[in-house]
Amino acid sequence: MEEKGIVYGRFQIPHLKHMEYILAAKMRCQVLYIGITFPDDMYVSDEETANYRIKKQANPLTYLERMEMLKNAILDFKVPRNEFEIVPFPIERPEYIPQYIPKDAVCYMSICDEWTAKNERLFQHLGLKTETLWKRMEESKGVTGSQVRKLIQEKNEEWKSLVPRSVCEYVTEHGIDERIRKMK
């Protein structure tokens, strides 16, 4: 078992596939650092771009909202609070990543598209140790945040079964579902 590990994602609504990724990595390390990419909207764009990850509609949640939802969800899965940390992970400015994570941590990867494959090469270039948890074809990676947000926009209650209970409660209690419905 490694002492420290890292996972990362936008978590633009933490869902059960995110939890699968986080928990699989946690089983391999004592302390897990969960990095939130695009922690602010500095690199989010209203312009048309091929990279959906930086589109305004794909990023309705603040860093604080994502951090709170992740923390609650991970605690719901009975991971002790002293065994994980949630940190910014500025993937858009990779030279800053080492400021947020321990250099001796293993970055656990879920490779499911060219973007994550490129990130693996980037992390290795930065001198980070990486370990691939699994490689999946993009079409078989399972639920995505985009799908959850689309279901919320459509007022389809199925979204609630795709996220941890605490995330569902947070989204509805904080009016995030209404905010998503207003975004077009």
XYZ file of N, CA and C in Angstrom:
552
model
N 0.851 -1.181 0.000
C 0.000 0.000 0.000
C 0.894 1.241 0.000
N 0.542 2.186 -0.872
C 1.277 3.447 -0.951
C 0.878 4.339 0.224
N 1.777 5.232 0.593
C 1.455 6.171 1.669
C 0.472 7.238 1.182
N 0.736 7.798 -0.031
C -0.100 8.890 -0.540
C -0.497 8.626 -1.985
N -1.728 8.987 -2.307
C -2.220 8.851 -3.672
C -2.972 10.093 -4.096
N -3.201 10.182 -5.400
C -3.894 11.338 -5.983
C -4.906 10.833 -7.010
N -6.067 11.435 -7.020
C -7.017 11.327 -8.129
C -7.432 12.751 -8.475
N -8.013 12.929 -9.630
C -8.409 14.281 -10.014
C -9.617 14.214 -10.939
N -10.336 15.321 -11.011
C -11.474 15.423 -11.910
C -12.136 16.775 -11.760
N -13.052 17.066 -12.674
C -13.820 18.319 -12.556
C -14.912 18.157 -11.502
N -15.489 16.971 -11.422
C -16.548 16.673 -10.460
C -17.696 17.679 -10.585
N -18.096 17.931 -11.847
C -19.189 18.871 -12.107
C -20.514 18.134 -12.018
N -20.717 17.633 -11.016
C -21.644 16.929 -10.149
C -21.009 15.566 -9.870
N -20.517 15.433 -8.653
C -19.932 14.137 -8.270
C -20.984 13.037 -8.394
N -20.651 11.990 -9.141
C -21.595 10.898 -9.353
C -20.960 9.571 -8.926
N -21.704 8.499 -9.089
C -21.250 7.204 -8.574
C -20.015 6.664 -9.289
N -19.808 6.982 -10.560
C -18.575 6.555 -11.235
C -17.373 7.308 -10.669
N -17.573 8.571 -10.289
C -16.502 9.285 -9.592
C -16.154 8.561 -8.294
N -17.174 8.133 -7.583
C -16.930 7.459 -6.312
C -16.210 6.132 -6.529
N -16.551 5.421 -7.597
C -15.842 4.181 -7.918
C -14.347 4.463 -8.099
N -14.028 5.505 -8.828
C -12.645 5.914 -9.093
C -11.944 6.305 -7.790
N -12.583 7.153 -7.005
C -11.992 7.621 -5.748
C -11.759 6.453 -4.791
N -12.743 5.604 -4.628
C -12.624 4.491 -3.677
C -11.624 3.441 -4.142
N -11.534 3.202 -5.451
C -10.531 2.263 -5.969
C -9.129 2.775 -5.666
N -8.923 4.070 -5.826
C -7.620 4.655 -5.510
C -7.363 4.631 -4.008
N -8.375 4.929 -3.222
C -8.214 4.960 -1.760
C -7.808 3.599 -1.219
N -8.272 2.549 -1.845
C -7.902 1.193 -1.398
C -6.409 0.917 -1.602
N -5.736 1.758 -2.380
C -4.324 1.543 -2.700
C -3.377 2.465 -1.931
N -3.935 3.361 -1.092
C -3.066 4.301 -0.387
C -3.649 4.635 0.991
N -2.773 5.123 1.849
C -3.214 5.501 3.193
C -3.952 6.827 3.194
N -3.403 7.815 2.479
C -4.035 9.130 2.388
C -4.217 9.463 0.912
N -5.428 9.860 0.555
C -5.749 10.180 -0.830
C -6.011 11.676 -0.972
N -5.336 12.285 -1.947
C -5.568 13.678 -2.298
C -6.495 13.682 -3.518
N -7.628 14.364 -3.376
C -8.591 14.451 -4.464
C -8.465 15.849 -5.051
N -7.973 15.927 -6.282
C -7.754 17.209 -6.933
C -8.952 17.622 -7.761
N -9.384 18.855 -7.568
C -10.494 19.400 -8.344
C -9.914 20.276 -9.444
N -10.128 19.853 -10.693
C -9.638 20.637 -11.827
C -10.559 21.822 -12.083
N -10.051 22.807 -12.791
C -10.768 24.048 -13.059
C -11.394 24.575 -11.763
N -10.522 24.826 -10.747
C -11.044 25.253 -9.448
C -11.699 26.635 -9.477
N -11.421 27.416 -10.489
C -12.119 28.686 -10.662
C -12.485 28.809 -12.137
N -13.181 29.864 -12.483
C -13.647 29.955 -13.868
C -12.707 30.754 -14.770
N -11.450 30.911 -14.344
C -10.482 31.662 -15.141
C -10.332 31.090 -16.548
N -10.428 29.771 -16.678
C -10.220 29.143 -17.979
C -11.516 28.634 -18.605
N -12.637 28.944 -17.978
C -13.936 28.549 -18.508
C -14.352 29.575 -19.554
N -14.955 29.112 -20.630
C -15.227 29.985 -21.772
C -16.689 29.937 -22.195
N -17.182 31.084 -22.650
C -18.506 31.154 -23.270
C -18.409 30.886 -24.770
N -17.184 30.909 -25.309
C -16.974 30.726 -26.738
C -17.107 29.260 -27.121
N -17.379 29.027 -28.396
C -17.431 27.659 -28.904
C -16.017 27.080 -28.906
N -15.898 25.890 -28.385
C -14.616 25.212 -28.335
C -14.858 23.721 -28.433
N -13.887 23.005 -28.945
C -14.013 21.555 -29.055
C -13.874 20.887 -27.689
N -13.213 21.543 -26.755
C -13.008 20.973 -25.424
C -14.192 21.326 -24.530
N -15.143 20.402 -24.412
C -16.340 20.657 -23.615
C -15.997 20.941 -22.164
N -14.829 20.488 -21.696
C -14.457 20.659 -20.291
C -14.321 22.124 -19.887
N -14.106 23.015 -20.844
C -13.931 24.415 -20.483
C -15.148 25.274 -20.840
N -16.209 24.664 -21.304
C -17.414 25.424 -21.630
C -18.163 25.792 -20.352
N -18.720 26.987 -20.339
C -19.459 27.494 -19.190
C -20.570 26.524 -18.758
N -21.318 25.994 -19.738
C -22.435 25.095 -19.411
C -21.959 23.809 -18.741
N -20.724 23.425 -18.972
C -20.191 22.191 -18.394
C -19.595 22.412 -17.011
N -19.622 23.649 -16.530
C -18.991 23.989 -15.256
C -19.895 24.858 -14.386
N -21.065 24.349 -14.018
C -21.996 25.175 -13.255
C -21.669 25.285 -11.764
N -20.800 24.424 -11.253
C -20.535 24.386 -9.817
C -19.251 25.118 -9.453
N -19.251 25.738 -8.293
C -18.041 26.390 -7.794
C -17.108 25.340 -7.178
N -15.876 25.744 -6.959
C -14.928 24.865 -6.268
C -15.490 24.466 -4.906
N -15.985 25.440 -4.149
C -16.497 25.164 -2.805
C -17.638 24.153 -2.839
N -18.558 24.304 -3.781
C -19.676 23.357 -3.877
C -19.169 21.953 -4.165
N -18.241 21.840 -5.108
C -17.710 20.514 -5.448
C -16.948 19.920 -4.274
N -16.170 20.750 -3.588
C -15.405 20.271 -2.443
C -16.337 19.761 -1.336
N -17.373 20.520 -1.032
C -18.303 20.106 0.015
C -19.051 18.824 -0.367
N -19.490 18.724 -1.623
C -20.196 17.511 -2.056
C -19.277 16.293 -2.003
N -18.041 16.461 -2.473
C -17.085 15.342 -2.433
C -16.808 14.918 -1.007
N -16.556 15.880 -0.142
C -16.263 15.550 1.261
C -17.410 14.751 1.875
N -18.626 15.240 1.703
C -19.787 14.548 2.275
C -19.958 13.152 1.682
N -19.777 13.028 0.368
C -19.945 11.725 -0.281
C -18.886 10.733 0.188
N -17.651 11.177 0.287
C -16.580 10.277 0.719
C -16.804 9.843 2.164
N -17.242 10.762 3.003
C -17.571 10.394 4.382
C -18.737 9.405 4.419
N -19.731 9.587 3.526
C -20.846 8.642 3.454
C -20.369 7.230 3.140
N -19.268 7.129 2.392
C -18.699 5.827 2.062
C -17.735 5.343 3.143
N -17.795 5.997 4.302
C -17.070 5.572 5.510
C -15.552 5.684 5.416
N -15.062 6.592 4.595
C -13.625 6.869 4.577
C -13.361 7.870 5.694
N -12.477 7.545 6.639
C -12.195 8.479 7.732
C -11.654 9.812 7.212
N -12.075 10.899 7.833
C -11.713 12.243 7.362
C -10.203 12.468 7.340
N -9.461 11.830 8.214
C -8.008 12.017 8.231
C -7.291 11.215 7.141
N -8.052 10.503 6.298
C -7.444 9.707 5.233
C -7.657 10.298 3.838
N -8.184 11.525 3.762
C -8.297 12.176 2.450
C -8.244 13.687 2.607
N -7.779 14.315 1.550
C -7.733 15.773 1.445
C -8.294 16.150 0.075
N -8.919 17.295 -0.002
C -9.447 17.794 -1.271
C -8.710 19.095 -1.570
N -8.110 19.148 -2.765
C -7.247 20.277 -3.112
C -7.541 20.760 -4.535
N -7.194 22.005 -4.823
C -7.266 22.454 -6.231
C -6.255 21.657 -7.063
N -6.573 21.452 -8.314
C -5.700 20.698 -9.219
C -5.721 21.408 -10.566
N -4.850 22.409 -10.745
C -4.914 23.269 -11.931
C -4.379 22.605 -13.198
N -5.142 21.692 -13.728
C -4.740 20.936 -14.918
C -4.478 21.867 -16.107
N -5.146 23.013 -16.128
C -4.953 23.967 -17.212
C -3.621 24.712 -17.081
N -2.984 24.623 -15.927
C -1.660 25.200 -15.664
C -0.822 24.136 -14.951
N -0.441 23.086 -15.670
C 0.199 21.925 -15.037
C 1.461 22.245 -14.247
N 2.146 23.322 -14.599
C 3.357 23.660 -13.862
C 3.061 23.997 -12.397
N 1.801 24.307 -12.075
C 1.417 24.620 -10.701
C 0.934 23.401 -9.910
N 0.670 22.296 -10.578
C 0.154 21.107 -9.893
C 1.039 20.700 -8.709
N 2.371 20.678 -8.852
C 3.206 20.265 -7.712
C 3.051 21.137 -6.463
N 2.475 22.326 -6.587
C 2.245 23.167 -5.416
C 1.088 22.664 -4.551
N 0.262 21.778 -5.109
C -0.943 21.342 -4.408
C -0.917 19.892 -3.936
N 0.030 19.123 -4.423
C 0.054 17.700 -4.106
C 1.447 17.278 -3.639
N 1.520 16.198 -2.866
C 2.832 15.702 -2.451
C 3.582 15.097 -3.645
N 4.846 15.405 -3.751
C 5.652 14.899 -4.868
C 5.800 13.382 -4.840
N 5.696 12.776 -3.651
C 5.903 11.335 -3.541
C 4.603 10.538 -3.659
N 3.523 11.193 -4.036
C 2.234 10.507 -4.178
C 2.134 9.829 -5.551
N 1.330 8.785 -5.609
C 1.036 8.096 -6.864
C -0.246 8.688 -7.423
N -0.210 9.076 -8.688
C -1.404 9.601 -9.351
C -2.134 8.426 -10.007
N -3.303 8.092 -9.472
C -4.100 6.980 -9.994
C -4.944 7.488 -11.159
N -4.860 6.775 -12.257
C -5.485 7.205 -13.495
C -6.617 6.266 -13.910
N -7.632 6.853 -14.472
C -8.688 6.133 -15.167
C -8.624 6.651 -16.599
N -8.117 5.843 -17.505
C -7.898 6.271 -18.881
C -9.115 5.855 -19.710
N -9.834 6.867 -20.218
C -11.032 6.547 -21.005
C -11.166 7.418 -22.253
N -10.194 8.278 -22.493
C -10.229 9.088 -23.703
C -8.838 9.669 -23.943
N -8.677 10.368 -25.045
C -7.367 10.924 -25.384
C -6.922 11.977 -24.376
N -7.873 12.725 -23.795
C -7.534 13.757 -22.823
C -6.871 13.140 -21.591
N -7.430 12.047 -21.058
C -6.824 11.434 -19.874
C -5.520 10.724 -20.225
N -5.426 10.177 -21.426
C -4.156 9.572 -21.858
C -3.075 10.643 -21.959
N -3.438 11.805 -22.477
C -2.495 12.926 -22.568
C -2.070 13.376 -21.168
N -3.022 13.397 -20.230
C -2.693 13.792 -18.858
C -1.702 12.821 -18.220
N -1.864 11.541 -18.502
C -0.919 10.564 -17.952
C 0.502 10.892 -18.423
N 0.665 11.181 -19.698
C 1.992 11.545 -20.222
C 2.488 12.842 -19.587
N 1.583 13.794 -19.391
C 1.939 15.064 -18.766
C 2.445 14.835 -17.339
N 1.723 14.034 -16.569
C 2.116 13.785 -15.179
C 3.469 13.088 -15.113
N 3.689 12.155 -16.013
C 4.980 11.477 -16.052
C 6.083 12.469 -16.391
N 5.809 13.400 -17.308
C 6.764 14.445 -17.656
C 7.068 15.338 -16.447
N 6.064 15.572 -15.598
C 6.250 16.370 -14.386
C 6.990 15.598 -13.299
N 7.254 14.316 -13.555
C 7.958 13.495 -12.575
C 7.048 12.815 -11.570
N 5.743 12.831 -11.842
C 4.800 12.165 -10.942
C 4.706 10.682 -11.297
N 4.669 9.869 -10.279
C 4.466 8.442 -10.497
C 2.988 8.228 -10.805
N 2.688 7.460 -11.849
C 1.296 7.188 -12.204
C 1.029 5.692 -12.171
N -0.209 5.370 -11.904
C -0.668 3.984 -11.961
C -2.056 3.992 -12.593
N -2.228 3.198 -13.622
C -3.522 3.124 -14.295
C -4.408 2.112 -13.577
N -5.535 2.597 -13.077
C -6.505 1.717 -12.425
C -7.227 0.875 -13.463
N -7.614 1.513 -14.566
C -8.258 0.808 -15.663
C -8.240 1.684 -16.917
N -8.326 1.011 -18.023
C -8.501 1.676 -19.315
C -9.846 1.229 -19.846
N -10.658 2.198 -20.221
C -11.985 1.900 -20.746
C -12.183 2.670 -22.028
N -12.939 2.085 -22.908
C -13.334 2.808 -24.119
C -14.286 3.916 -23.677
N -14.226 5.041 -24.353
C -15.047 6.185 -23.965
C -16.530 5.827 -23.877
N -16.996 5.022 -24.808
C -18.420 4.669 -24.815
C -18.808 3.706 -23.696
N -17.829 3.108 -23.015
C -18.153 2.173 -21.933
C -17.706 2.675 -20.571
N -17.449 3.980 -20.455
C -16.970 4.486 -19.169
C -18.081 4.671 -18.145
N -19.328 4.610 -18.562
C -20.434 4.718 -17.615
C -20.966 6.136 -17.518
N -21.664 6.400 -16.438
C -22.312 7.691 -16.243
C -21.274 8.819 -16.255
N -21.701 9.966 -16.763
C -20.835 11.148 -16.787
C -21.567 12.326 -16.147
N -20.803 13.325 -15.755
C -21.400 14.542 -15.223
C -22.307 15.210 -16.244
N -21.914 15.150 -17.518
C -22.751 15.734 -18.581
C -24.120 15.072 -18.607
N -24.148 13.751 -18.459
C -25.431 13.038 -18.459
C -26.272 13.420 -17.248
N -25.636 13.541 -16.087
C -26.370 13.921 -14.876
C -26.948 15.322 -15.036
N -26.138 16.258 -15.514
C -26.630 17.634 -15.704
C -27.770 17.682 -16.727
N -27.663 16.884 -17.785
C -28.729 16.851 -18.801
C -30.039 16.336 -18.195
N -29.950 15.296 -17.386
C -31.157 14.772 -16.722
C -31.766 15.823 -15.792
N -30.914 16.557 -15.099
C -31.423 17.624 -14.223
C -32.130 18.677 -15.061
N -31.522 19.085 -16.176
C -32.151 20.092 -17.054
C -33.512 19.620 -17.541
N -33.621 18.332 -17.832
C -34.873 17.769 -18.351
C -35.890 17.478 -17.248
N -35.525 17.780 -16.003
C -36.369 17.470 -14.838
C -36.662 15.980 -14.742
N -35.695 15.187 -15.157
C -35.799 13.737 -15.092
C -35.197 13.296 -13.758
N -36.036 12.770 -12.897
C -35.623 12.393 -11.541
C -34.598 11.254 -11.510
N -34.352 10.620 -12.647
C -33.373 9.525 -12.700
C -31.989 9.974 -12.232
N -31.664 11.268 -12.377
C -30.343 11.763 -11.974
C -30.045 11.443 -10.522
N -31.073 11.406 -9.709
C -30.885 11.173 -8.273
C -30.324 9.795 -7.970
N -30.546 8.839 -8.861
C -30.016 7.487 -8.650
C -28.578 7.350 -9.147
N -28.046 8.381 -9.785
C -26.699 8.332 -10.363
C -25.655 9.038 -9.501
N -26.103 9.636 -8.405
C -25.208 10.378 -7.524
C -25.352 9.847 -6.093
N -24.307 10.046 -5.271
C -24.455 9.669 -3.862
C -25.602 10.449 -3.209
N -26.209 9.858 -2.200
C -27.344 10.462 -1.502
C -27.020 11.882 -1.035
N -25.848 12.071 -0.441
C -25.489 13.392 0.082
C -25.344 14.422 -1.043
N -24.928 14.000 -2.219
C -24.816 14.916 -3.365
C -26.212 15.341 -3.809
N -27.117 14.394 -3.891
C -28.499 14.707 -4.259
C -29.085 15.736 -3.293
N -28.895 15.507 -2.010
C -29.408 16.434 -0.999
C -28.777 17.818 -1.147
N -27.481 17.855 -1.356
C -26.772 19.139 -1.492
C -27.278 19.902 -2.717
N -27.409 19.211 -3.833
C -27.860 19.853 -5.076
C -29.236 20.477 -4.896
N -30.144 19.752 -4.286
C -31.503 20.283 -4.129
C -31.576 21.339 -3.030
N -30.877 21.144 -1.914
C -30.917 22.109 -0.813
C -30.293 23.452 -1.190
N -29.317 23.445 -2.082
C -28.622 24.675 -2.467
C -29.117 25.250 -3.804
N -30.182 24.682 -4.355
C -30.765 25.213 -5.583
C -29.900 25.027 -6.820
N -28.948 24.106 -6.751
C -28.067 23.869 -7.900
C -28.850 23.264 -9.058
N -29.843 22.451 -8.746
C -30.674 21.878 -9.803
C -31.386 22.985 -10.578
N -31.874 23.993 -9.886
C -32.544 25.111 -10.563
C -31.538 25.930 -11.382
N -30.338 26.128 -10.859
C -29.306 26.851 -11.599
C -28.976 26.125 -12.899
N -28.863 24.810 -12.839
C -28.541 24.018 -14.029
C -29.674 24.105 -15.043
N -30.899 24.093 -14.568
C -32.049 24.179 -15.489
C -32.101 25.516 -16.220
N -31.571 26.560 -15.617
C -31.573 27.886 -16.225
C -30.448 28.051 -17.237
N -29.435 27.197 -17.177
C -28.303 27.299 -18.097
C -28.685 26.711 -19.443
N -28.341 27.374 -20.504
C -28.606 26.839 -21.859
C -27.374 26.973 -22.684
